[in-house]
Coordinates of C-alpha atoms and ligand atoms in Angstrom, one line a residue:
M21 CA 8.5 31.7 -1.0
S22 CA 5.0 31.1 0.5
L23 CA 4.1 28.2 1.6
P24 CA 2.1 26.9 -0.9
F25 CA -2.2 26.0 -1.0
Y26 CA -1.7 22.5 -2.5
D27 CA 1.4 21.0 -4.0
L28 CA 0.6 17.9 -7.5
K29 CA 4.6 18.0 -7.9
K30 CA 4.9 16.7 -4.6
I31 CA 1.3 14.1 -5.1
N32 CA 2.0 12.9 -8.1
I33 CA 5.4 12.6 -7.6
E34 CA 4.7 9.2 -6.0
F35 CA 3.4 8.1 -9.3
E36 CA 6.1 8.4 -11.2
N37 CA 7.1 5.1 -12.3
E38 CA 3.5 3.7 -12.4
I39 CA 3.1 6.9 -14.3
N40 CA 6.0 6.4 -17.3
T41 CA 5.2 2.2 -17.2
A42 CA 1.1 3.5 -18.2
L43 CA 1.9 6.7 -21.0
L44 CA 4.5 4.4 -22.0
S45 CA 2.9 1.8 -22.8
V46 CA -0.6 3.7 -24.6
F47 CA 1.7 6.0 -26.5
K48 CA 2.7 1.7 -28.4
S49 CA -0.1 1.0 -28.1
G50 CA -1.7 3.7 -30.9
H51 CA -4.8 3.4 -28.9
F52 CA -5.6 7.2 -27.2
I53 CA -9.9 7.0 -27.8
L54 CA -12.4 4.9 -26.3
G55 CA -10.1 2.3 -25.3
E56 CA -9.2 -0.6 -22.7
N57 CA -7.7 1.5 -20.6
L58 CA -11.2 4.0 -20.4
K59 CA -13.1 0.7 -20.1
T60 CA -10.9 -0.3 -17.0
F61 CA -10.8 2.1 -15.3
E62 CA -14.5 2.9 -16.1
H63 CA -15.3 -1.0 -14.7
H64 CA -12.9 0.3 -11.3
F65 CA -14.3 3.8 -10.5
A66 CA -18.1 2.1 -10.8
E67 CA -16.2 -0.3 -8.6
Y68 CA -15.7 2.2 -6.0
C69 CA -18.3 4.3 -6.5
Q70 CA -20.9 1.3 -5.9
S71 CA -22.7 2.2 -8.9
L72 CA -23.4 -0.5 -11.7
Y73 CA -21.5 1.8 -15.1
C74 CA -19.4 4.4 -15.0
L75 CA -19.2 5.9 -18.4
G76 CA -16.1 8.4 -18.6
V77 CA -16.5 11.8 -20.1
G78 CA -13.9 14.9 -21.2
N79 CA -14.3 17.0 -17.9
G80 CA -16.8 17.7 -15.2
L81 CA -19.2 20.2 -16.7
D82 CA -20.0 18.3 -19.0
A83 CA -20.1 15.3 -17.5
L84 CA -23.1 17.6 -15.2
T85 CA -24.9 18.6 -18.6
L86 CA -24.6 14.8 -20.6
S87 CA -26.4 13.6 -17.3
L88 CA -29.5 15.9 -17.4
K89 CA -29.7 15.6 -20.6
A90 CA -29.6 12.1 -21.3
A91 CA -32.2 12.0 -18.1
G92 CA -34.4 14.6 -20.2
I93 CA -33.1 18.1 -19.0
G94 CA -34.1 20.7 -21.0
P95 CA -35.2 24.5 -22.1
G96 CA -38.9 25.7 -20.3
D97 CA -36.7 23.1 -16.8
L98 CA -36.1 23.9 -13.6
V99 CA -33.6 22.3 -12.3
A100 CA -32.5 23.1 -7.9
L101 CA -29.0 23.6 -6.9
P102 CA -27.0 25.2 -4.2
A103 CA -27.0 28.4 -3.4
H104 CA -23.3 28.6 -3.0
T105 CA -21.1 25.9 -5.4
F106 CA -18.5 26.3 -8.0
I107 CA -20.4 27.6 -10.6
A108 CA -19.9 25.3 -13.3
T109 CA -22.6 22.9 -11.9
A110 CA -25.1 26.1 -12.9
L111 CA -23.3 26.6 -16.2
G112 CA -24.1 23.2 -16.2
V113 CA -27.4 23.4 -16.3
L114 CA -27.6 26.4 -18.6
A115 CA -26.0 24.5 -21.6
T116 CA -28.9 22.3 -21.8
G117 CA -31.9 25.5 -22.0
A118 CA -32.8 24.5 -18.8
T119 CA -32.9 27.0 -15.7
P120 CA -30.9 27.7 -12.7
Y121 CA -32.9 27.4 -9.3
L122 CA -31.3 28.5 -6.7
V123 CA -31.9 27.3 -2.9
D124 CA -29.8 28.6 0.2
I125 CA -27.5 26.3 1.7
D126 CA -27.5 24.3 5.9
L127 CA -25.1 26.4 7.1
E128 CA -23.9 23.5 9.6
T129 CA -22.5 21.0 5.9
Y130 CA -22.3 24.2 3.7
T131 CA -24.5 22.2 1.3
I132 CA -28.5 22.3 -0.2
S133 CA -30.9 22.7 2.4
P134 CA -33.5 20.2 3.0
S135 CA -35.9 21.9 4.7
E136 CA -35.5 25.0 2.0
L137 CA -35.4 22.0 -1.2
E138 CA -39.2 21.1 0.9
K139 CA -40.4 24.7 0.0
A140 CA -39.4 25.3 -3.8
N141 CA -43.1 24.4 -5.6
D142 CA -42.3 25.5 -8.6
P143 CA -43.7 22.7 -11.1
R144 CA -41.0 23.6 -13.9
I145 CA -38.5 21.9 -11.7
K146 CA -38.2 18.5 -13.5
A147 CA -34.6 17.6 -11.2
V148 CA -32.0 18.2 -8.3
I149 CA -28.3 18.9 -7.9
P150 CA -27.0 18.4 -4.2
V151 CA -23.5 20.0 -4.8
H152 CA -21.2 17.5 -2.1
L153 CA -18.9 20.8 -1.5
Y154 CA -15.7 20.6 0.0
G155 CA -15.5 17.2 0.3
H156 CA -18.9 16.5 2.5
P157 CA -22.1 14.2 1.7
C158 CA -25.0 16.1 1.4
H159 CA -28.2 15.2 3.5
M160 CA -29.4 12.5 0.6
D161 CA -31.8 10.8 2.5
E162 CA -34.1 13.9 3.0
I163 CA -33.1 15.3 -0.2
N164 CA -33.9 11.9 -1.8
K165 CA -36.9 12.1 -0.5
I166 CA -38.5 15.1 -1.1
A167 CA -37.7 14.3 -5.1
K168 CA -39.6 11.9 -5.2
A169 CA -42.4 12.6 -3.4
K170 CA -41.9 16.1 -6.3
G171 CA -40.2 13.4 -9.1
W172 CA -38.1 15.2 -9.2
I173 CA -34.7 13.4 -11.1
V174 CA -31.5 14.0 -8.6
I175 CA -28.2 14.4 -9.7
E176 CA -24.7 14.7 -8.0
D177 CA -22.1 16.8 -8.0
N178 CA -19.3 14.3 -6.8
A179 CA -16.5 16.0 -7.8
Q180 CA -15.1 17.1 -4.6
A181 CA -16.1 14.3 -2.4
H182 CA -14.5 10.8 -4.4
G183 CA -14.5 8.0 -1.4
A184 CA -16.7 9.8 0.9
L185 CA -19.5 7.6 2.9
Y186 CA -23.4 8.9 3.7
K187 CA -24.2 5.9 5.6
N188 CA -22.2 3.9 4.7
R189 CA -22.5 4.4 1.3
R190 CA -20.3 6.0 -1.4
T191 CA -21.1 9.3 -2.6
G192 CA -21.5 8.7 -6.9
S193 CA -24.0 6.0 -5.8
L194 CA -26.8 7.8 -3.8
G195 CA -29.1 9.7 -6.7
D196 CA -30.1 8.7 -10.4
L197 CA -27.0 10.2 -12.0
S198 CA -23.5 11.0 -10.9
A199 CA -21.6 14.0 -11.9
T200 CA -17.9 13.9 -11.3
S201 CA -14.7 15.9 -12.4
F202 CA -10.4 15.0 -12.9
Y203 CA -9.2 18.5 -12.8
P204 CA -5.8 18.0 -11.7
T205 CA -6.6 19.5 -8.4
K206 CA -9.6 17.2 -7.6
N207 CA -8.9 14.5 -4.0
L208 CA -8.5 11.7 -7.2
G209 CA -7.0 14.4 -10.2
A210 CA -6.0 13.5 -13.5
L211 CA -2.9 14.9 -15.6
G212 CA -5.0 17.4 -16.9
D213 CA -8.9 17.4 -18.0
G214 CA -11.1 14.9 -16.7
G215 CA -15.2 13.7 -15.7
A216 CA -16.7 11.2 -15.0
I217 CA -21.0 9.4 -15.1
T218 CA -22.2 7.2 -12.3
T219 CA -25.1 5.6 -12.0
H220 CA -27.2 2.6 -11.5
S221 CA -29.6 2.9 -14.6
K222 CA -28.2 0.8 -18.5
N223 CA -30.9 3.4 -20.2
Y224 CA -28.8 6.5 -19.0
A225 CA -25.8 4.9 -18.9
D226 CA -25.8 4.0 -23.2
A227 CA -28.2 7.6 -23.1
I228 CA -24.6 9.3 -22.4
S229 CA -22.8 6.5 -24.3
Y230 CA -24.1 8.2 -27.9
L231 CA -24.2 11.4 -26.3
R232 CA -20.6 11.4 -25.7
N233 CA -19.8 10.6 -28.8
Y234 CA -21.6 12.3 -32.3
G235 CA -24.8 10.8 -30.3
Q236 CA -23.4 7.3 -32.1
K237 CA -24.5 4.4 -31.5
E238 CA -23.1 2.6 -34.4
K239 CA -20.5 3.7 -36.1
Y240 CA -21.5 6.8 -38.3
H241 CA -25.0 6.0 -37.0
H242 CA -26.3 9.7 -35.1
V243 CA -29.3 8.3 -33.0
S244 CA -28.8 11.6 -30.6
I245 CA -27.7 14.9 -31.2
G246 CA -24.9 14.5 -29.3
G247 CA -21.2 16.0 -28.4
N248 CA -17.6 14.8 -28.3
S249 CA -16.2 14.3 -24.0
R250 CA -14.6 11.7 -23.9
L251 CA -12.1 10.5 -21.3
D252 CA -8.7 10.4 -23.0
E253 CA -6.9 7.0 -23.1
I254 CA -4.1 8.8 -21.1
Q255 CA -5.5 10.3 -18.8
A256 CA -7.6 7.2 -18.0
A257 CA -4.3 4.7 -17.5
V258 CA -2.9 7.9 -14.7
L259 CA -6.6 7.5 -13.0
D260 CA -7.6 3.9 -12.7
I261 CA -3.2 4.3 -10.8
K262 CA -5.0 7.0 -8.7
L263 CA -7.6 5.7 -7.9
K264 CA -5.8 2.8 -6.2
H265 CA -4.0 4.5 -3.2
L266 CA -7.4 7.5 -3.3
D267 CA -8.9 6.0 0.6
Q268 CA -5.0 6.2 1.7
A269 CA -5.1 9.5 0.2
N270 CA -8.4 10.9 1.8
E271 CA -6.9 9.2 5.3
N272 CA -4.3 11.0 4.5
R273 CA -6.6 14.6 4.1
N274 CA -8.2 13.1 6.7
K275 CA -5.4 12.8 9.2
I276 CA -4.2 16.6 8.4
A277 CA -8.1 18.0 9.4
Q278 CA -7.6 16.4 13.0
F279 CA -4.3 18.3 13.3
Y280 CA -6.1 22.0 11.7
S281 CA -9.1 21.1 14.1
N282 CA -7.0 20.2 17.3
E283 CA -4.9 23.0 16.3
L284 CA -8.1 25.5 15.9
K285 CA -10.6 24.5 18.7
N286 CA -10.8 27.8 20.3
V287 CA -8.7 29.5 18.5
G288 CA -10.2 33.6 17.8
D289 CA -14.1 33.4 16.5
L290 CA -12.9 30.2 13.6
I291 CA -15.8 27.8 13.2
L292 CA -14.3 24.7 11.6
P293 CA -15.5 22.1 9.0
S294 CA -17.7 20.2 10.8
T295 CA -18.5 16.4 9.6
A296 CA -22.9 14.9 10.1
P297 CA -23.1 12.1 11.9
D298 CA -22.8 8.6 9.7
C299 CA -21.0 10.6 7.0
K300 CA -17.8 10.3 6.4
H301 CA -15.4 13.6 4.8
V302 CA -12.9 13.1 2.5
Y303 CA -12.0 17.2 2.5
H304 CA -11.4 18.0 -0.7
L305 CA -11.0 21.5 0.9
F306 CA -10.9 22.3 4.9
V307 CA -13.1 25.1 5.3
I308 CA -13.3 27.5 8.3
R309 CA -15.2 31.0 8.9
T310 CA -14.3 34.4 10.9
K311 CA -16.3 38.1 10.5
H312 CA -12.1 39.1 10.2
R313 CA -12.1 36.5 7.1
D314 CA -10.5 39.3 5.0
A315 CA -7.4 40.8 7.1
C316 CA -7.3 37.2 8.7
Q317 CA -6.0 36.3 4.5
K318 CA -4.7 38.9 4.1
F319 CA -2.8 38.1 7.4
L320 CA -1.8 34.5 6.3
Q321 CA 0.2 36.4 3.1
E322 CA 2.4 39.1 4.9
N323 CA 3.4 36.1 6.8
G324 CA 3.8 33.8 3.8
V325 CA 1.3 31.0 3.7
S326 CA -0.9 30.8 0.8
S327 CA -5.2 30.5 1.8
M328 CA -8.3 30.7 -1.1
V329 CA -12.1 31.0 -1.1
H330 CA -14.0 28.5 -1.9
Y331 CA -15.9 30.5 -3.1
P332 CA -16.4 34.6 -3.0
Y333 CA -19.4 35.1 -4.3
P334 CA -22.6 32.9 -4.2
I335 CA -24.5 32.3 -7.5
H336 CA -26.7 34.7 -8.0
K337 CA -24.1 36.9 -7.5
H338 CA -21.8 36.6 -10.3
S339 CA -21.8 39.8 -12.8
A340 CA -22.5 37.3 -16.0
F341 CA -25.8 35.9 -14.4
L342 CA -27.0 39.9 -13.2
N343 CA -30.5 41.4 -14.0
L344 CA -31.1 37.8 -14.8
E345 CA -34.6 36.2 -13.9
W346 CA -33.7 34.1 -12.1
T347 CA -30.9 36.0 -10.3
L348 CA -33.1 38.7 -9.9
N349 CA -33.9 39.8 -6.0
A350 CA -32.6 36.6 -5.6
K351 CA -31.9 36.0 -1.2
F352 CA -29.5 33.3 0.4
P353 CA -28.3 35.0 3.6
A354 CA -26.6 31.3 3.9
A355 CA -25.5 31.3 1.0
E356 CA -24.1 35.1 1.6
K357 CA -22.9 34.9 4.2
A358 CA -20.6 31.5 4.2
C359 CA -19.2 33.6 1.0
E360 CA -18.3 36.0 3.1
T361 CA -16.7 34.8 6.1
I362 CA -15.3 31.7 4.4
L363 CA -11.4 31.1 3.8
S364 CA -10.0 27.6 2.6
L365 CA -6.4 26.5 4.1
P366 CA -4.0 24.7 2.9
L367 CA -4.6 21.1 2.8
Y368 CA -3.0 18.2 0.0
P369 CA -1.9 14.2 1.2
H370 CA 1.9 14.5 1.7
Q371 CA 1.3 18.4 3.2
P372 CA 5.3 18.5 5.3
E373 CA 4.2 18.6 9.0
A374 CA 5.8 21.9 9.6
D375 CA 3.6 23.9 7.0
L376 CA 0.5 23.1 8.9
K377 CA 2.7 23.2 12.0
K378 CA 3.2 27.3 10.2
V379 CA -0.3 27.9 9.4
C380 CA -1.2 27.4 12.6
D381 CA 1.2 29.3 14.4
T382 CA 0.3 32.0 11.3
L383 CA -3.7 32.4 12.3
K384 CA -3.4 32.3 16.4
K385 CA -0.6 35.2 16.0
F386 CA -3.2 36.6 13.8
F387 CA -6.1 35.9 16.2
T388 CA -4.3 37.2 20.0
N389 CA -3.9 40.9 17.8
I390 CA -7.2 41.7 16.9
Ligands
PLP420 C1 -14.7 21.5 -10.6 C2 -16.0 21.1 -10.4 C3 -16.7 20.8 -11.1 C4 -16.4 21.1 -12.4 O1 -15.1 20.3 -13.3 P1 -14.5 20.6 -14.4 O2 -13.3 19.3 -14.0 O3 -13.7 21.6 -14.2 O4 -15.3 20.5 -15.5 C5 -18.2 20.8 -11.1 N1 -18.8 21.1 -9.7 C6 -17.8 21.6 -8.9 C7 -18.5 21.3 -7.0 C8 -16.5 21.2 -9.3 O5 -15.5 21.5 -8.2

């Protein structure tokens, strides 16, 4: 049996008793949508993110889409986003009728490059989505400065960085709006789908509270063309329990990252993750780079070690988007280089130390043999 990439059973078993009690209480309450558990979790998550408002929604993709819609983004608009991210960042933009405007990344942090963003001068650009990829905050001061000068709205994609810090401020509080996901494998993961939006703006918060619930301001009074995207009571109750332990889980991730970093320095041509000054990384993923990526991944697999590639293609190379106006002739050398050389190693809270040693030993063996 292969050593797993992550083990959700191990992650969640810690909370078994608390979750059992919470689930039973929701069951007995008979109230499953937009109830007290959601209100409580929204309050706690807003506070955790150092933000004023939080609105729970159905998933991370909806969080992005509804943030953009609340900000007035729609057909004819362009939205800047990194060429290297999970596909949802681009799909959220497309769901509003707007078009992605791809920008290359900085290979140190794998986040959108401020110097490339600065060059984006198309007057149709209305917003930018910095993605705190792998758990590392984007260069937010530079991005906010550029956005301010150009009149763009800033919408963070915080799906991978719950708890990360930028100059002592939490991701999720650093833009006009922030979209996040509680997909089970995220740092704060539900027992199903879930997502949220945080913002300091009451206007945006109100708009999203209508959009997620059929555009209703009051029951059967529909003030906007909304949809149905709500974080249910069961997920909210579970997330509220896990939120209390998120900092500890992130510390745990940092310890594992430290172990990998110590063991793997000077091994082969490996490039290890780095953390920008004044940032706290929360290691949603531990991503290394090597010219020998494919052979390395194969060797790991043959030796019982799981690994993954996040993500094998930059946004403009996905077949779904080929030959569209915004991907035609697109070239983003840093994003392309990342996709060809990155490899994510197994990392999750409570990962057995023996597993970590085995990952490192197998990598060392690979590099002594090539
Ligand atoms: C997971 C993820 C999303 C989408 O979240 P879902 O809940 O799966 O819809 C968006 N952006 C990034 C960067 C993600 O990692």
